[in-house]
PDB file of C-alpha atoms in Angstrom:
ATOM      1  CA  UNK A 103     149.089 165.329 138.094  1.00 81.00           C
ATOM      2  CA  UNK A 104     145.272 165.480 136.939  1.00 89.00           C
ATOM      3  CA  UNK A 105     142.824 162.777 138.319  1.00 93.00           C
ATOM      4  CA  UNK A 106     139.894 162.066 135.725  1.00 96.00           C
ATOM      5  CA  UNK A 107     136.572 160.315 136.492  1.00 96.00           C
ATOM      6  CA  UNK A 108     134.510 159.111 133.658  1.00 97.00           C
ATOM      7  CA  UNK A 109     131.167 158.629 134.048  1.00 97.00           C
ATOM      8  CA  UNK A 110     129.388 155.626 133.179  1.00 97.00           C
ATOM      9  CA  UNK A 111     132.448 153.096 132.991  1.00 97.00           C
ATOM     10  CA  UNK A 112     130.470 151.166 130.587  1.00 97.00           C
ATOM     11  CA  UNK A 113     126.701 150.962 129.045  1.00 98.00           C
ATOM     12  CA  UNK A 114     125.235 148.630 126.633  1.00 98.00           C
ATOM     13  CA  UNK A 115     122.715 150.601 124.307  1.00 97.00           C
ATOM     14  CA  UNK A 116     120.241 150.523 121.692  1.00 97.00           C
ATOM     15  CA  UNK A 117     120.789 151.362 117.980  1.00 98.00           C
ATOM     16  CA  UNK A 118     119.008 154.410 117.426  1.00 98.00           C
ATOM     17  CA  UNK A 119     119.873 156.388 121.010  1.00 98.00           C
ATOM     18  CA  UNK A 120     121.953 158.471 122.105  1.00 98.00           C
ATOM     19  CA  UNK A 121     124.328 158.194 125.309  1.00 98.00           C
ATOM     20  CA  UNK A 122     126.545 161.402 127.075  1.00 98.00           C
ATOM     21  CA  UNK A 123     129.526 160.561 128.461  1.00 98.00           C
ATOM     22  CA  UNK A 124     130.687 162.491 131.262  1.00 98.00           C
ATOM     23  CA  UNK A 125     134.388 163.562 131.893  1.00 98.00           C
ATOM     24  CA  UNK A 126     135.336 165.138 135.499  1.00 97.00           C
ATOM     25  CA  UNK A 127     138.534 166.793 136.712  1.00 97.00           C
ATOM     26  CA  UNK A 128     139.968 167.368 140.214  1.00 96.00           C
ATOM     27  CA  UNK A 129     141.769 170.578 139.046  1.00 93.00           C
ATOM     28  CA  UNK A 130     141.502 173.281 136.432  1.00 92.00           C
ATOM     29  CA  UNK A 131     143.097 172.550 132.996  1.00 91.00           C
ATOM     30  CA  UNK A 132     143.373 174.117 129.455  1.00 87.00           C
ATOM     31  CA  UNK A 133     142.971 171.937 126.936  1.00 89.00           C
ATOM     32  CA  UNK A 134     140.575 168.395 126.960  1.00 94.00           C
ATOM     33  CA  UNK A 135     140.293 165.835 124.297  1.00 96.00           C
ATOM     34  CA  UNK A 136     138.271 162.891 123.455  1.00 97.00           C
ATOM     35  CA  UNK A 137     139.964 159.537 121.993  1.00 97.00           C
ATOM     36  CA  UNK A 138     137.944 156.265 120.761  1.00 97.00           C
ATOM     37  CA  UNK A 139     139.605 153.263 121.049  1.00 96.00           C
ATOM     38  CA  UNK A 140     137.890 150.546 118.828  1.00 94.00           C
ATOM     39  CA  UNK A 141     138.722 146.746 119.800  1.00 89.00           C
ATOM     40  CA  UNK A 142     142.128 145.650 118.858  1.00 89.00           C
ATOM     41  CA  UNK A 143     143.399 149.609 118.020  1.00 92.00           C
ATOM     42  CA  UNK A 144     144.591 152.187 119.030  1.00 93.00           C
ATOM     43  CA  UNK A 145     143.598 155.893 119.870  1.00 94.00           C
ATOM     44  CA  UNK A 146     142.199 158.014 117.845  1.00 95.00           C
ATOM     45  CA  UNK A 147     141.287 161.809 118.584  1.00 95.00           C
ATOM     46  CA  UNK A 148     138.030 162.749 118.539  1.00 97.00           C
ATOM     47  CA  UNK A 149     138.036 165.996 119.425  1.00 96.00           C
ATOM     48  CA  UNK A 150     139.684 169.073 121.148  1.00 94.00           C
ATOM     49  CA  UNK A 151     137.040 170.364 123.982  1.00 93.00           C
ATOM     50  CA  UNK A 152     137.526 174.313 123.887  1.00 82.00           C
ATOM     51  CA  UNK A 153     135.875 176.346 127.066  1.00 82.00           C
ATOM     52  CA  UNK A 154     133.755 179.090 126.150  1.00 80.00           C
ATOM     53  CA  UNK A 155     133.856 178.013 122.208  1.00 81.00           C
ATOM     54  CA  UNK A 156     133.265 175.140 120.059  1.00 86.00           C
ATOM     55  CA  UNK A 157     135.125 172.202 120.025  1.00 93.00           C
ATOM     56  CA  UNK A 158     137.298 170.976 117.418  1.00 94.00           C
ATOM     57  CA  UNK A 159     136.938 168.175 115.546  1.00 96.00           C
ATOM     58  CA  UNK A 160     139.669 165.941 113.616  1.00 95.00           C
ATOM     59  CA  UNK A 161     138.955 164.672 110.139  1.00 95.00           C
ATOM     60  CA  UNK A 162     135.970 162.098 109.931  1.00 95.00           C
ATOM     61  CA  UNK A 163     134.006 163.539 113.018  1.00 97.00           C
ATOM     62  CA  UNK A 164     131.565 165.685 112.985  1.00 96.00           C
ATOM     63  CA  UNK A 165     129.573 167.617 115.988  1.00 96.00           C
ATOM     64  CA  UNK A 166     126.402 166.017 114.526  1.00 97.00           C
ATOM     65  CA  UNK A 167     127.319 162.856 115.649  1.00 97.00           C
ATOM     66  CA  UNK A 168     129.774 163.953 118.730  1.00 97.00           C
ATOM     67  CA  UNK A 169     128.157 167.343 120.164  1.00 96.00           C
ATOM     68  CA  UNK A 170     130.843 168.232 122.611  1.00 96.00           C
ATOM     69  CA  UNK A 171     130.044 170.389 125.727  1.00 94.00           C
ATOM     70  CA  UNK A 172     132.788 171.919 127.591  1.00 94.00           C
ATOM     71  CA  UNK A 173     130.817 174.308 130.322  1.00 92.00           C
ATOM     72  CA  UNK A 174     133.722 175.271 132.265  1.00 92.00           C
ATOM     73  CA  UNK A 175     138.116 173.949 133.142  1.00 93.00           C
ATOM     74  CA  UNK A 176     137.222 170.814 135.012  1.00 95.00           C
ATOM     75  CA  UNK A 177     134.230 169.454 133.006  1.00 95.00           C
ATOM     76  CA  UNK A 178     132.745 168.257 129.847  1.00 96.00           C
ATOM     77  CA  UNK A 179     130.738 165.574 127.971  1.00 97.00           C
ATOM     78  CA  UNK A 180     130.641 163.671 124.928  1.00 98.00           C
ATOM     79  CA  UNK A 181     127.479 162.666 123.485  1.00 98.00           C
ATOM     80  CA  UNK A 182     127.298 160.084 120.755  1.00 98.00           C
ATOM     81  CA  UNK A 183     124.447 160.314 118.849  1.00 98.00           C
ATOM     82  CA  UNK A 184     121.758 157.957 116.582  1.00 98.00           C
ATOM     83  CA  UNK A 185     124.254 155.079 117.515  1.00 97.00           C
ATOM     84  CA  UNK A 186     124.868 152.555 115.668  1.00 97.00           C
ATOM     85  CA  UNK A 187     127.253 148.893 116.479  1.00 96.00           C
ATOM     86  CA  UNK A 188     129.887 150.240 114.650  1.00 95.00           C
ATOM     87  CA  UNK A 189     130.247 153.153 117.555  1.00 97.00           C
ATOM     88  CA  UNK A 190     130.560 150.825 119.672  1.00 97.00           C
ATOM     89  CA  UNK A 191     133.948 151.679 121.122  1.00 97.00           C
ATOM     90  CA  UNK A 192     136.434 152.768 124.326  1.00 97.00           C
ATOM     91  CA  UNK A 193     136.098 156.606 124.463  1.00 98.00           C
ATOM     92  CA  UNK A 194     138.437 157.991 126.834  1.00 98.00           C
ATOM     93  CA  UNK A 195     138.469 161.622 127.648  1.00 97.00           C
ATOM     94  CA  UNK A 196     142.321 163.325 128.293  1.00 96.00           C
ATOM     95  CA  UNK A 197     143.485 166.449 129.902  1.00 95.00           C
ATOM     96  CA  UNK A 198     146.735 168.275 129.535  1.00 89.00           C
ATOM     97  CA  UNK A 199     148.182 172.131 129.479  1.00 84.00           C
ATOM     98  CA  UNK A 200     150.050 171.661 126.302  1.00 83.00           C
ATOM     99  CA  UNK A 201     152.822 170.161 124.455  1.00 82.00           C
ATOM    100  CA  UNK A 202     155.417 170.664 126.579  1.00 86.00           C
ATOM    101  CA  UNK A 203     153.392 168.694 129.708  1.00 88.00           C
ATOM    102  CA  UNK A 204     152.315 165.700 130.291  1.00 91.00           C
ATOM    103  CA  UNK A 205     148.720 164.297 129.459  1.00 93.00           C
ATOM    104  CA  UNK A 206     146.192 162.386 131.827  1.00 95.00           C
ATOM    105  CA  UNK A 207     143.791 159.917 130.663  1.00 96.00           C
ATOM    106  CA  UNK A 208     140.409 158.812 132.405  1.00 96.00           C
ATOM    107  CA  UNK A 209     139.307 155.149 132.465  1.00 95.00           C
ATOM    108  CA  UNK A 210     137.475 155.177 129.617  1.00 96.00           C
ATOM    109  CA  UNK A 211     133.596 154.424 128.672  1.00 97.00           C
ATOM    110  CA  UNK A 212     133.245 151.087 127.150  1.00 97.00           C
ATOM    111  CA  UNK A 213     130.060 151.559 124.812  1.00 98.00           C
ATOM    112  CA  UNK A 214     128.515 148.872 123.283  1.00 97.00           C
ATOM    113  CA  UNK A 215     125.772 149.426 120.396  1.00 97.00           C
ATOM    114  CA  UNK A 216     123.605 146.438 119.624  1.00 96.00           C
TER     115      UNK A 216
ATOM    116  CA  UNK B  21     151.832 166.182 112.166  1.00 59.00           C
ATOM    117  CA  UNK B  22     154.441 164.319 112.314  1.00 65.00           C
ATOM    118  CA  UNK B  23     154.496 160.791 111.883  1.00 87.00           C
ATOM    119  CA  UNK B  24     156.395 158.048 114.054  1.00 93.00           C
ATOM    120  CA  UNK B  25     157.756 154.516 113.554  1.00 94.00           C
ATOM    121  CA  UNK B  26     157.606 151.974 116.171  1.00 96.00           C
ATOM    122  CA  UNK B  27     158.032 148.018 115.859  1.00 97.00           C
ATOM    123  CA  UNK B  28     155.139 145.726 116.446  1.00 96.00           C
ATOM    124  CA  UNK B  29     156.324 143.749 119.356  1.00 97.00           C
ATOM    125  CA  UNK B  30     159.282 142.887 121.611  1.00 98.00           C
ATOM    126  CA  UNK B  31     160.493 141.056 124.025  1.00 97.00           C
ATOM    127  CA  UNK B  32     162.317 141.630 127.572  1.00 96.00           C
ATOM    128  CA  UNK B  33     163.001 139.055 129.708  1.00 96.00           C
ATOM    129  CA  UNK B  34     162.695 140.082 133.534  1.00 97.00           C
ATOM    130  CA  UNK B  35     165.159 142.819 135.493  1.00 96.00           C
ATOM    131  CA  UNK B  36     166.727 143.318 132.161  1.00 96.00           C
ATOM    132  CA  UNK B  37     166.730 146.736 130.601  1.00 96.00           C
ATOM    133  CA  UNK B  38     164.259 147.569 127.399  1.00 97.00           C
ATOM    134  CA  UNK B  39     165.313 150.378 124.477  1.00 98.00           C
ATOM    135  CA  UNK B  40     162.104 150.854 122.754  1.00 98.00           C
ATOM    136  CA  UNK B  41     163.321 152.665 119.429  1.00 97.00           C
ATOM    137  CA  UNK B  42     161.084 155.335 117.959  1.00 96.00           C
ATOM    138  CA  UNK B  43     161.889 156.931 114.083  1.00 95.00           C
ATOM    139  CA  UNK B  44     160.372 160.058 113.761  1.00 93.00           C
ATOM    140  CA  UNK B  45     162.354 161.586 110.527  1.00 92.00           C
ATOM    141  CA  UNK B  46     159.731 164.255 109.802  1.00 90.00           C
ATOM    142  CA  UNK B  47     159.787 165.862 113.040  1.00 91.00           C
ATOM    143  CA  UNK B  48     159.916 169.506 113.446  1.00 89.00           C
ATOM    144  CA  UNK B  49     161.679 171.867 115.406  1.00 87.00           C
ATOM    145  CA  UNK B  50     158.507 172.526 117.601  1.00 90.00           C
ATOM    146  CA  UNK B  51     157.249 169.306 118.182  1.00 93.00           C
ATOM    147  CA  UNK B  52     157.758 167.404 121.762  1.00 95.00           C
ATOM    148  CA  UNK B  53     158.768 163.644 122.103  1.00 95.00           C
ATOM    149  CA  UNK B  54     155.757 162.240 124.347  1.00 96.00           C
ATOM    150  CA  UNK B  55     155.708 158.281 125.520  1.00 97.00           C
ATOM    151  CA  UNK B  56     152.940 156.615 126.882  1.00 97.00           C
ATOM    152  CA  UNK B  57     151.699 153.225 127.894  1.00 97.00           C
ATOM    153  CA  UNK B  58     148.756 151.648 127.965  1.00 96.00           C
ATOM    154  CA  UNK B  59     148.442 148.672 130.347  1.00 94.00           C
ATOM    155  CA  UNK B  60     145.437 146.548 129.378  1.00 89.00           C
ATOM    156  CA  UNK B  61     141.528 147.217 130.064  1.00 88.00           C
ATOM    157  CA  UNK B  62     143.358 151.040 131.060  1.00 92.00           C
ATOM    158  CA  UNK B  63     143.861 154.279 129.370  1.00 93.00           C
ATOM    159  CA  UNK B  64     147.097 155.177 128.588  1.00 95.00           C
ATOM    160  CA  UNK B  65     149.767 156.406 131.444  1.00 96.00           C
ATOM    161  CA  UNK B  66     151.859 159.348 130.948  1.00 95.00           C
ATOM    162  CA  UNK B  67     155.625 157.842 130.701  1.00 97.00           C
ATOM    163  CA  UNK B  68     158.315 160.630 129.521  1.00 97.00           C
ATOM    164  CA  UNK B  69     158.553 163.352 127.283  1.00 96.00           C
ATOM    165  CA  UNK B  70     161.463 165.466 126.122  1.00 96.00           C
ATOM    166  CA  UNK B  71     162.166 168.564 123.170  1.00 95.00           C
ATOM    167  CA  UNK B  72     165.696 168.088 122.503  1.00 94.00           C
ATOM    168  CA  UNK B  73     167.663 166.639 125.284  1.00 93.00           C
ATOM    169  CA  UNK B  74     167.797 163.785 127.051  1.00 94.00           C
ATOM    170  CA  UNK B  75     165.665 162.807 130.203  1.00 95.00           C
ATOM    171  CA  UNK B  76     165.297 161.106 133.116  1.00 95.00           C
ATOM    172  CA  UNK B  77     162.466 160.241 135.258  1.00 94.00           C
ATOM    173  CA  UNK B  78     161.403 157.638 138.200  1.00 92.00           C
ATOM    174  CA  UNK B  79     159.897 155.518 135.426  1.00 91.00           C
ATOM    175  CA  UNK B  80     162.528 155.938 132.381  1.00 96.00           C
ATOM    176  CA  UNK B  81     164.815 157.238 130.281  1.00 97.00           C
ATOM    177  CA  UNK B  82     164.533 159.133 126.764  1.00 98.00           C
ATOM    178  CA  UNK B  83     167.437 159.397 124.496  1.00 98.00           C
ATOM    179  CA  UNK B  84     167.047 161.471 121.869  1.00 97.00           C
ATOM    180  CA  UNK B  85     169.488 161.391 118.680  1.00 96.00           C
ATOM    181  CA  UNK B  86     171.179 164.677 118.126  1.00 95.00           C
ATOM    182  CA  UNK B  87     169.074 165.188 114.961  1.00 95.00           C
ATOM    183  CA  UNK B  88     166.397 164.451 116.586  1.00 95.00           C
ATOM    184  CA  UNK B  89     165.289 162.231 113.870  1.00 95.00           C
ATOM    185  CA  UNK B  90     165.193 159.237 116.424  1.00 96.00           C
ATOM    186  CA  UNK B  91     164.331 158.392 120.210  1.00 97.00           C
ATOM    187  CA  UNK B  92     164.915 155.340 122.464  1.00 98.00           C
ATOM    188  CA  UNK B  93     162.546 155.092 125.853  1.00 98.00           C
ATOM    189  CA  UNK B  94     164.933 152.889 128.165  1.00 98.00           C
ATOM    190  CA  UNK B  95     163.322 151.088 130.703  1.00 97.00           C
ATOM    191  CA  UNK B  96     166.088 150.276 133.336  1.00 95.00           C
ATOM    192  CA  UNK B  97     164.730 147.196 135.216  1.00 95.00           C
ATOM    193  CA  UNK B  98     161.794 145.566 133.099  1.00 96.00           C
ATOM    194  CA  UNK B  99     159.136 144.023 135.021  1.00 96.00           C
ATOM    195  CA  UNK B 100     156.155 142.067 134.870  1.00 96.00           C
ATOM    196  CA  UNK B 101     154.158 145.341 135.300  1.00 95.00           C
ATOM    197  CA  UNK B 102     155.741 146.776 132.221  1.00 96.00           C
ATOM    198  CA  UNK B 103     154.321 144.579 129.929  1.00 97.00           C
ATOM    199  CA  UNK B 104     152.196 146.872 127.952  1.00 97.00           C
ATOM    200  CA  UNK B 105     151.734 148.935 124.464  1.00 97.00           C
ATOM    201  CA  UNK B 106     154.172 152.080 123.929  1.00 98.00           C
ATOM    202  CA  UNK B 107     153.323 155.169 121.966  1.00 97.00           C
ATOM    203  CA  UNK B 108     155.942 157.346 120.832  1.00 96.00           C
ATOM    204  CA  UNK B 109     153.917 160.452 119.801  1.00 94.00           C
ATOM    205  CA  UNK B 110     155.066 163.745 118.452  1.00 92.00           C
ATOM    206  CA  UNK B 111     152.933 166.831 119.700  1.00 90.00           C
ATOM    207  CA  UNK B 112     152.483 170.879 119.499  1.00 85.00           C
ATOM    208  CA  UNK B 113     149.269 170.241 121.258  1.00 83.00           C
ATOM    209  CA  UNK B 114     147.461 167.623 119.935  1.00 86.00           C
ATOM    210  CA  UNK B 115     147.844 164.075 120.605  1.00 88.00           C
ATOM    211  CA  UNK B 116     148.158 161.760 117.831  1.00 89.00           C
ATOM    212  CA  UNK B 117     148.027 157.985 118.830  1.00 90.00           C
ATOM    213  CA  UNK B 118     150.274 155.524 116.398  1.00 89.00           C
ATOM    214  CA  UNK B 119     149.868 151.917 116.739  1.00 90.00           C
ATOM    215  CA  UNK B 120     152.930 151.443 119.263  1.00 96.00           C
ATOM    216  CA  UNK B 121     155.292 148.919 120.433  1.00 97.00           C
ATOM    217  CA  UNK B 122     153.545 145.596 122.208  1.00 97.00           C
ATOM    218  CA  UNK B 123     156.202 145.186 124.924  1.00 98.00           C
ATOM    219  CA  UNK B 124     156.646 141.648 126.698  1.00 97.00           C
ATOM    220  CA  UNK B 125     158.186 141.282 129.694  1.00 97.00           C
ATOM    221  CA  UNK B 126     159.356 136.878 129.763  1.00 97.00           C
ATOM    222  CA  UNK B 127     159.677 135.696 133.365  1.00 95.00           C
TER     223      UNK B 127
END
């Protein structure tokens, strides 16, 4: 199993900023993704944090508004830029080593934009 | 990928057991059965997974139909602590979050 730390657990921020979220892992892994989780719903993926290359985004996302960082296996950070309320969100990071194996979720960051 | 079908809600009533049905018609030969649960104000919690046959863990069970077409999560013993939203997802490496099963567990 993967413990995940997410750092903060939860800001309230201005419209107009920018806030990083941090995502820390006690062991090495492949593959890390990003998921926002809007009131009331449920997941959706973000992003697919690649080390050593850019990340990959799903439809409707763009690295404009999520720049992704993924410096090395047990790290990475999602920033979410020129916020606005509708951003304001869960965003959980995830780890896993494929499809065959099981995923591990952090906490989550509970963001609110006002 | 693949898409799944999951009812809205159910309901369990204590130490009984729980099939959670899952419809995933479209599913291809490469494509893994994951389940997870999210309990509330937490991210989700790895439950089972499976490719073609069935599975048992500490936590569950996962039946999977012979076409693979189908799966049922089987929760032996339901308790209060399983009250919680399912996700049957279908994965080759990314993880694609339906809108799950809203499991009650009745006292």
């Amino acid at each position: 199993s993967a413990v995940i730390s997410q750092k903060p657990s939860r800001d309230i921020c201005q419209r107009g900023t920018s806030l990083t979220i941090q995502c820390q892992v006690d062991s090495q892994v492949t593959m890390m993704f990003w998921y926002r989780q809007q009131p009331g719903q449920s997941l959706t993926l973000i992003a697919t944090a690649n080390q050593g290359s850019e990340a990959t985004y799903e439809s409707g996302f763009v690295i404009d508004k999520f720049p992704i960082s993924r410096p090395n296996l047990t790290f990475s950070t999602l920033t979410v830029s020129n916020m606005s309320p509708e951003d304001s969100s869960i965003y959980l990071c995830s780890v896993g080593q494929g499809a065959g194996y099981e995923q591990y979720f952090g906490p989550g960051t509970r963001l609110t934009v006002t | 990928d693949a898409k799944t079908t999951q009812p809205n809600s159910m309901e369990s009533n204590e130490e009984e057991p729980v099939h959670l049905p899952c419809n995933h018609s479209t599913i291809s030969g490469t494509d893994y059965i994951h389940w997870y649960r999210q309990l509330p104000s937490q991210g989700p919690e790895y439950v089972i997974h499976g490719l073609t046959s069935n599975v048992n863990n500490r936590m569950a069970s996962l039946a999977i139909a012979e076409d693979r077409k189908s799966s049922t999560l089987i929760l032996h013993r339901a308790t209060l602590r399983d009250a919680a939203v399912y996700y049957c997802i279908l994965t080759r490496n990314q993880f694609y979050f339906g809108t799950g099963t809203s499991l009650t567990v009745i006292p």
